[in-house]
Amino acid sequence: MWHCQGVTRPAPVPGAVRQGSLRELNLAVVLGRIAAAPRPPSRADVAASTGLTRATVSAVVDDLIAGRLVAESDPAPRNGAGRPARGLVLAGSGPAGLGLEINVDYLAACVVDLAGEVRHHTVRRADLRPVSPADALARLVALAAEARADAERQGLDLAGVALAVPGLVGDAGLVRLAPNLGWRDVAVPELLAGHPPLAGPVPGVPPLVVDNEANLAAVGELHADPTGPASFLHVSGEVGIGAGIVLDGALFRGVRGWSGEIGHIPVQPQGRPCRCGGRGCLEQYAGQEAVLAAAGLDRADLPADTAAARLADLAAAGHPAALAALAEAGQALGVAVAGVVNLLDLDTVVLGGGYALLTPWLRPAVLAEVSRRVLTAGWAPVTVRPSTLGPEAAVVGAAGSVVRRIVAEPVGWLTRQS
Amino acid sequence: MWHCQGVTRPAPVPGAVRQGSLRELNLAVVLGRIAAAPRPPSRADVAASTGLTRATVSAVVDDLIAGRLVAESDPAPRNGAGRPARGLVLAGSGPAGLGLEINVDYLAACVVDLAGEVRHHTVRRADLRPVSPADALARLVALAAEARADAERQGLDLAGVALAVPGLVGDAGLVRLAPNLGWRDVAVPELLAGHPPLAGPVPGVPPLVVDNEANLAAVGELHADPTGPASFLHVSGEVGIGAGIVLDGALFRGVRGWSGEIGHIPVQPQGRPCRCGGRGCLEQYAGQEAVLAAAGLDRADLPADTAAARLADLAAAGHPAALAALAEAGQALGVAVAGVVNLLDLDTVVLGGGYALLTPWLRPAVLAEVSRRVLTAGWAPVTVRPSTLGPEAAVVGAAGSVVRRIVAEPVGWLTRQS
């Protein structure tokens, strides 16, 4: 059965490993320390940093190794006396997360292991606007089955699936509205019910989470750059433009879970009509199709995933129409970003999705608008930078969200193994 | 000495009452229960709801009564057997907060007692733009001295001061920028250093906090309506337009403390120049001066505090130019609000300041823009309503912030008394 939810509180776990909450807590604490350590820690390091006894740490580590959550690395050379200890790392074989993405003009699948490494990544180009939701999801299932087979060849077990969609997701995986796909009230779990499950079951890990792609991309970026800021605006620029607002290290979802629709901030209130029914939305000036049209490029001639790369190539070569189109898009984006910074006082704007490749040409115009329009710009600088993950952020973020859940609460996975 | 900060962590308190953190905690817990109770609770009620013993509650309540933080109400009639218990209420004499406000065209002072009642409120009209910051603050000190004398006549002791300003406040009470006042880098505490202090000292209560007026108004509104939503956008419409963003019952200040500048969200990016240096800011279309001009009213003939009331009177009488001006302002406000709702997914917009009086004429246009532009508007309604406190929200919110600090940590006040 496909099980969907935006935010999940794991159900109580039956089984042999559950011997009370102290044990669960110790498993999570030790695994969390190993995950967060900048270098592979020894058992003694983990004991010292957690305050647990070395005997407890050793017993817990043995369980984590037996459960394929932790592995021992080769000993690192050490200065000074004594035998170097073996370091503990998150296992590269064991549970993994499957990330899927359905966007306007491509499908993607991605497998991320417990250590956050991308172990499989496929993108399939297709204009999905003329395709029914059921057919689009059937194609995605085929892509997912390939990913699963590849993961299994690598010794990985898919523990759960997260699906990124370019739209607003309600309860139980219902896509309320995805304007650029033409989807309205698409019950993803129902459409997937006839297909075999692709992951799990693992207690505490939902087999399928459906979430907005901009949200998953922002969270992916947060975890891809642990030294980065704890609060930032992540803007995903594709055919649509979405944002994820990260505040103090957590995604801000809004009152009902539908935050981040920056693409529909009005930047020319009486301007071009938008698919959403409004006018002058940012998407109509800085979305991929608007930029391609302004650059004189025919979208039909250009595989969608290559549009940003093609624009970047032309801009790098000094193509005047491409440069003008990107400056115009950057200005519209800057108007919206200036409004967001005036409102939220964020100091970092990360350009993701297709924008990641185009940052050198978008940034000057964005910064000019920020400097001109943000009240605090004179003394409180705003950084605009490309995302670390680029166009893959949503699908990598989706897969990563599955494994982060296991790291946070490993007992479910261990129960499954016992 | 004037002591200024945006957010304060009280210093450790020396003195007789400090007998360890358990006692401090019990004082705060019992006082908090009395403050939050919908009806005056008895000592037994407080014991039942806190889990403390009746003996502990009685000893703590005796201290709170001796310290003029709690009083006993007359016994309420009770059905059934037994003698009715006397109810406990927050004291109406004892510590109070002084709220001050300096705005573009008025000064205000307000005293709020521990129970949240406004015990004094004065507004003095004056165009402060031609007045130096030092002179403006000297006038405010005179107003504050009147408020203090009136408070003392009523048996109230001013425990601290909070000052609302229409600008961006940095560390140590420095007003970085108040564009409509023409202030830049005004060190309020230095300018007040030659004047006698107006409140305190009370351990743990800063004698002076300087904060943005829209922030204080939003927090005032949050506490004025305990049954209202925990997350909302509060828009203060005066000469300038500011917002306070309340998320889950707390003000969201942004990364550096300068959130809420909704007045400078661009609504016509190439439109009218703004005092901030930008173009087409919301203030230029929905600020008080823009609305008066569109309505054909001469600002010079109109005391500033009466501008909103005058517009409301004209609109109620069907004055075509006033109606058209308010519709135009509402549309511009709606464009900005639609952007905010698309971004943050808030479901409640509170119109405060002068807007509170004008809500009947602003709301239709705001809702029309929200309905047209917000992606989720079709299934996720947005409520637009006037504030409870209206134009007094900032100065009442300021005074209330002082007494809420005492309710949260009463030990400082009790130490002072001992």
PDB file of N, CA and C in Angstrom, chain A residues 214-215 218-219 230-235 243-248 250-254 259-261 340 344 346, chain B residues 252 340 342-345:
ATOM      1  N   ALA A 214       9.981  22.610  -4.882  1.00  0.00           N
ATOM      2  CA  ALA A 214      10.790  23.706  -4.359  1.00  0.00           C
ATOM      3  C   ALA A 214      11.110  23.494  -2.881  1.00  0.00           C
ATOM      4  N   ASN A 215      10.156  22.916  -2.151  1.00  0.00           N
ATOM      5  CA  ASN A 215      10.416  22.589  -0.748  1.00  0.00           C
ATOM      6  C   ASN A 215      11.523  21.556  -0.626  1.00  0.00           C
ATOM      7  N   ALA A 218      14.931  23.002  -1.460  1.00  0.00           N
ATOM      8  CA  ALA A 218      15.485  23.860  -0.407  1.00  0.00           C
ATOM      9  C   ALA A 218      16.056  23.019   0.728  1.00  0.00           C
ATOM     10  N   VAL A 219      15.334  21.979   1.107  1.00  0.00           N
ATOM     11  CA  VAL A 219      15.826  21.115   2.178  1.00  0.00           C
ATOM     12  C   VAL A 219      17.066  20.358   1.707  1.00  0.00           C
ATOM     13  N   ALA A 230      21.756  29.132   8.165  1.00  0.00           N
ATOM     14  CA  ALA A 230      20.603  28.383   8.675  1.00  0.00           C
ATOM     15  C   ALA A 230      19.290  28.941   8.153  1.00  0.00           C
ATOM     16  N   SER A 231      19.327  30.165   7.628  1.00  0.00           N
ATOM     17  CA  SER A 231      18.122  30.785   7.087  1.00  0.00           C
ATOM     18  C   SER A 231      18.430  31.301   5.684  1.00  0.00           C
ATOM     19  N   PHE A 232      17.608  30.934   4.725  1.00  0.00           N
ATOM     20  CA  PHE A 232      17.814  31.438   3.370  1.00  0.00           C
ATOM     21  C   PHE A 232      16.558  31.220   2.538  1.00  0.00           C
ATOM     22  N   LEU A 233      16.506  31.942   1.427  1.00  0.00           N
ATOM     23  CA  LEU A 233      15.463  31.741   0.425  1.00  0.00           C
ATOM     24  C   LEU A 233      16.084  30.942  -0.714  1.00  0.00           C
ATOM     25  N   HIS A 234      15.495  29.811  -1.053  1.00  0.00           N
ATOM     26  CA  HIS A 234      15.971  29.005  -2.174  1.00  0.00           C
ATOM     27  C   HIS A 234      14.950  29.129  -3.300  1.00  0.00           C
ATOM     28  N   VAL A 235      15.381  29.655  -4.434  1.00  0.00           N
ATOM     29  CA  VAL A 235      14.481  29.876  -5.562  1.00  0.00           C
ATOM     30  C   VAL A 235      14.808  28.852  -6.647  1.00  0.00           C
ATOM     31  N   ALA A 243       9.773  28.585  -4.496  1.00  0.00           N
ATOM     32  CA  ALA A 243      10.759  28.903  -3.477  1.00  0.00           C
ATOM     33  C   ALA A 243      10.553  28.018  -2.268  1.00  0.00           C
ATOM     34  N   GLY A 244      11.655  27.754  -1.580  1.00  0.00           N
ATOM     35  CA  GLY A 244      11.608  27.136  -0.264  1.00  0.00           C
ATOM     36  C   GLY A 244      12.207  28.125   0.714  1.00  0.00           C
ATOM     37  N   ILE A 245      11.497  28.377   1.797  1.00  0.00           N
ATOM     38  CA  ILE A 245      11.953  29.339   2.796  1.00  0.00           C
ATOM     39  C   ILE A 245      12.497  28.539   3.971  1.00  0.00           C
ATOM     40  N   VAL A 246      13.802  28.619   4.187  1.00  0.00           N
ATOM     41  CA  VAL A 246      14.424  27.899   5.303  1.00  0.00           C
ATOM     42  C   VAL A 246      14.713  28.910   6.410  1.00  0.00           C
ATOM     43  N   LEU A 247      14.139  28.663   7.583  1.00  0.00           N
ATOM     44  CA  LEU A 247      14.325  29.548   8.738  1.00  0.00           C
ATOM     45  C   LEU A 247      14.939  28.735   9.873  1.00  0.00           C
ATOM     46  N   ASP A 248      16.070  29.178  10.374  1.00  0.00           N
ATOM     47  CA  ASP A 248      16.717  28.496  11.501  1.00  0.00           C
ATOM     48  C   ASP A 248      16.843  26.993  11.263  1.00  0.00           C
ATOM     49  N   ALA A 250      15.156  24.950   9.342  1.00  0.00           N
ATOM     50  CA  ALA A 250      13.968  24.145   9.044  1.00  0.00           C
ATOM     51  C   ALA A 250      13.155  24.826   7.956  1.00  0.00           C
ATOM     52  N   LEU A 251      12.501  24.002   7.144  1.00  0.00           N
ATOM     53  CA  LEU A 251      11.643  24.543   6.103  1.00  0.00           C
ATOM     54  C   LEU A 251      10.416  25.203   6.727  1.00  0.00           C
ATOM     55  N   PHE A 252      10.108  26.429   6.305  1.00  0.00           N
ATOM     56  CA  PHE A 252       8.884  27.084   6.746  1.00  0.00           C
ATOM     57  C   PHE A 252       7.790  26.766   5.736  1.00  0.00           C
ATOM     58  N   ARG A 253       6.791  26.028   6.178  1.00  0.00           N
ATOM     59  CA  ARG A 253       5.764  25.551   5.243  1.00  0.00           C
ATOM     60  C   ARG A 253       4.533  26.442   5.167  1.00  0.00           C
ATOM     61  N   GLY A 254       4.403  27.376   6.096  1.00  0.00           N
ATOM     62  CA  GLY A 254       3.191  28.203   6.111  1.00  0.00           C
ATOM     63  C   GLY A 254       2.111  27.573   6.948  1.00  0.00           C
ATOM     64  N   SER A 259       3.373  27.374   1.390  1.00  0.00           N
ATOM     65  CA  SER A 259       4.248  28.543   1.268  1.00  0.00           C
ATOM     66  C   SER A 259       5.129  28.424   0.021  1.00  0.00           C
ATOM     67  N   GLY A 260       5.797  29.518  -0.310  1.00  0.00           N
ATOM     68  CA  GLY A 260       6.867  29.474  -1.304  1.00  0.00           C
ATOM     69  C   GLY A 260       6.474  29.734  -2.735  1.00  0.00           C
ATOM     70  N   GLU A 261       5.242  30.200  -2.974  1.00  0.00           N
ATOM     71  CA  GLU A 261       4.819  30.383  -4.377  1.00  0.00           C
ATOM     72  C   GLU A 261       5.322  31.731  -4.909  1.00  0.00           C
ATOM     73  N   VAL A 340      10.648  40.174  -0.983  1.00  0.00           N
ATOM     74  CA  VAL A 340      10.812  39.122   0.022  1.00  0.00           C
ATOM     75  C   VAL A 340      11.795  39.562   1.114  1.00  0.00           C
ATOM     76  N   LEU A 344      10.945  39.690   4.933  1.00  0.00           N
ATOM     77  CA  LEU A 344      11.452  38.643   5.835  1.00  0.00           C
ATOM     78  C   LEU A 344      12.849  38.919   6.381  1.00  0.00           C
ATOM     79  N   LEU A 346      15.782  38.302   5.118  1.00  0.00           N
ATOM     80  CA  LEU A 346      16.728  37.204   4.894  1.00  0.00           C
ATOM     81  C   LEU A 346      17.995  37.790   4.291  1.00  0.00           C
TER      82      LEU A 346
ATOM     83  N   PHE B 252       7.925  37.182  14.121  1.00  0.00           N
ATOM     84  CA  PHE B 252       9.073  36.780  13.305  1.00  0.00           C
ATOM     85  C   PHE B 252       9.857  38.034  12.945  1.00  0.00           C
ATOM     86  N   VAL B 340       2.477  38.314  -0.411  1.00  0.00           N
ATOM     87  CA  VAL B 340       2.836  37.781   0.916  1.00  0.00           C
ATOM     88  C   VAL B 340       2.159  36.434   1.153  1.00  0.00           C
ATOM     89  N   ASN B 342       1.017  34.301  -1.135  1.00  0.00           N
ATOM     90  CA  ASN B 342       1.658  33.305  -2.001  1.00  0.00           C
ATOM     91  C   ASN B 342       2.977  32.828  -1.390  1.00  0.00           C
ATOM     92  N   LEU B 343       3.696  33.733  -0.774  1.00  0.00           N
ATOM     93  CA  LEU B 343       5.004  33.384  -0.227  1.00  0.00           C
ATOM     94  C   LEU B 343       4.903  32.636   1.099  1.00  0.00           C
ATOM     95  N   LEU B 344       4.059  33.132   2.012  1.00  0.00           N
ATOM     96  CA  LEU B 344       4.068  32.624   3.388  1.00  0.00           C
ATOM     97  C   LEU B 344       2.869  31.737   3.737  1.00  0.00           C
ATOM     98  N   ASP B 345       1.860  31.678   2.852  1.00  0.00           N
ATOM     99  CA  ASP B 345       0.673  30.882   3.153  1.00  0.00           C
ATOM    100  C   ASP B 345       0.085  31.237   4.512  1.00  0.00           C
TER     101      ASP B 345
END
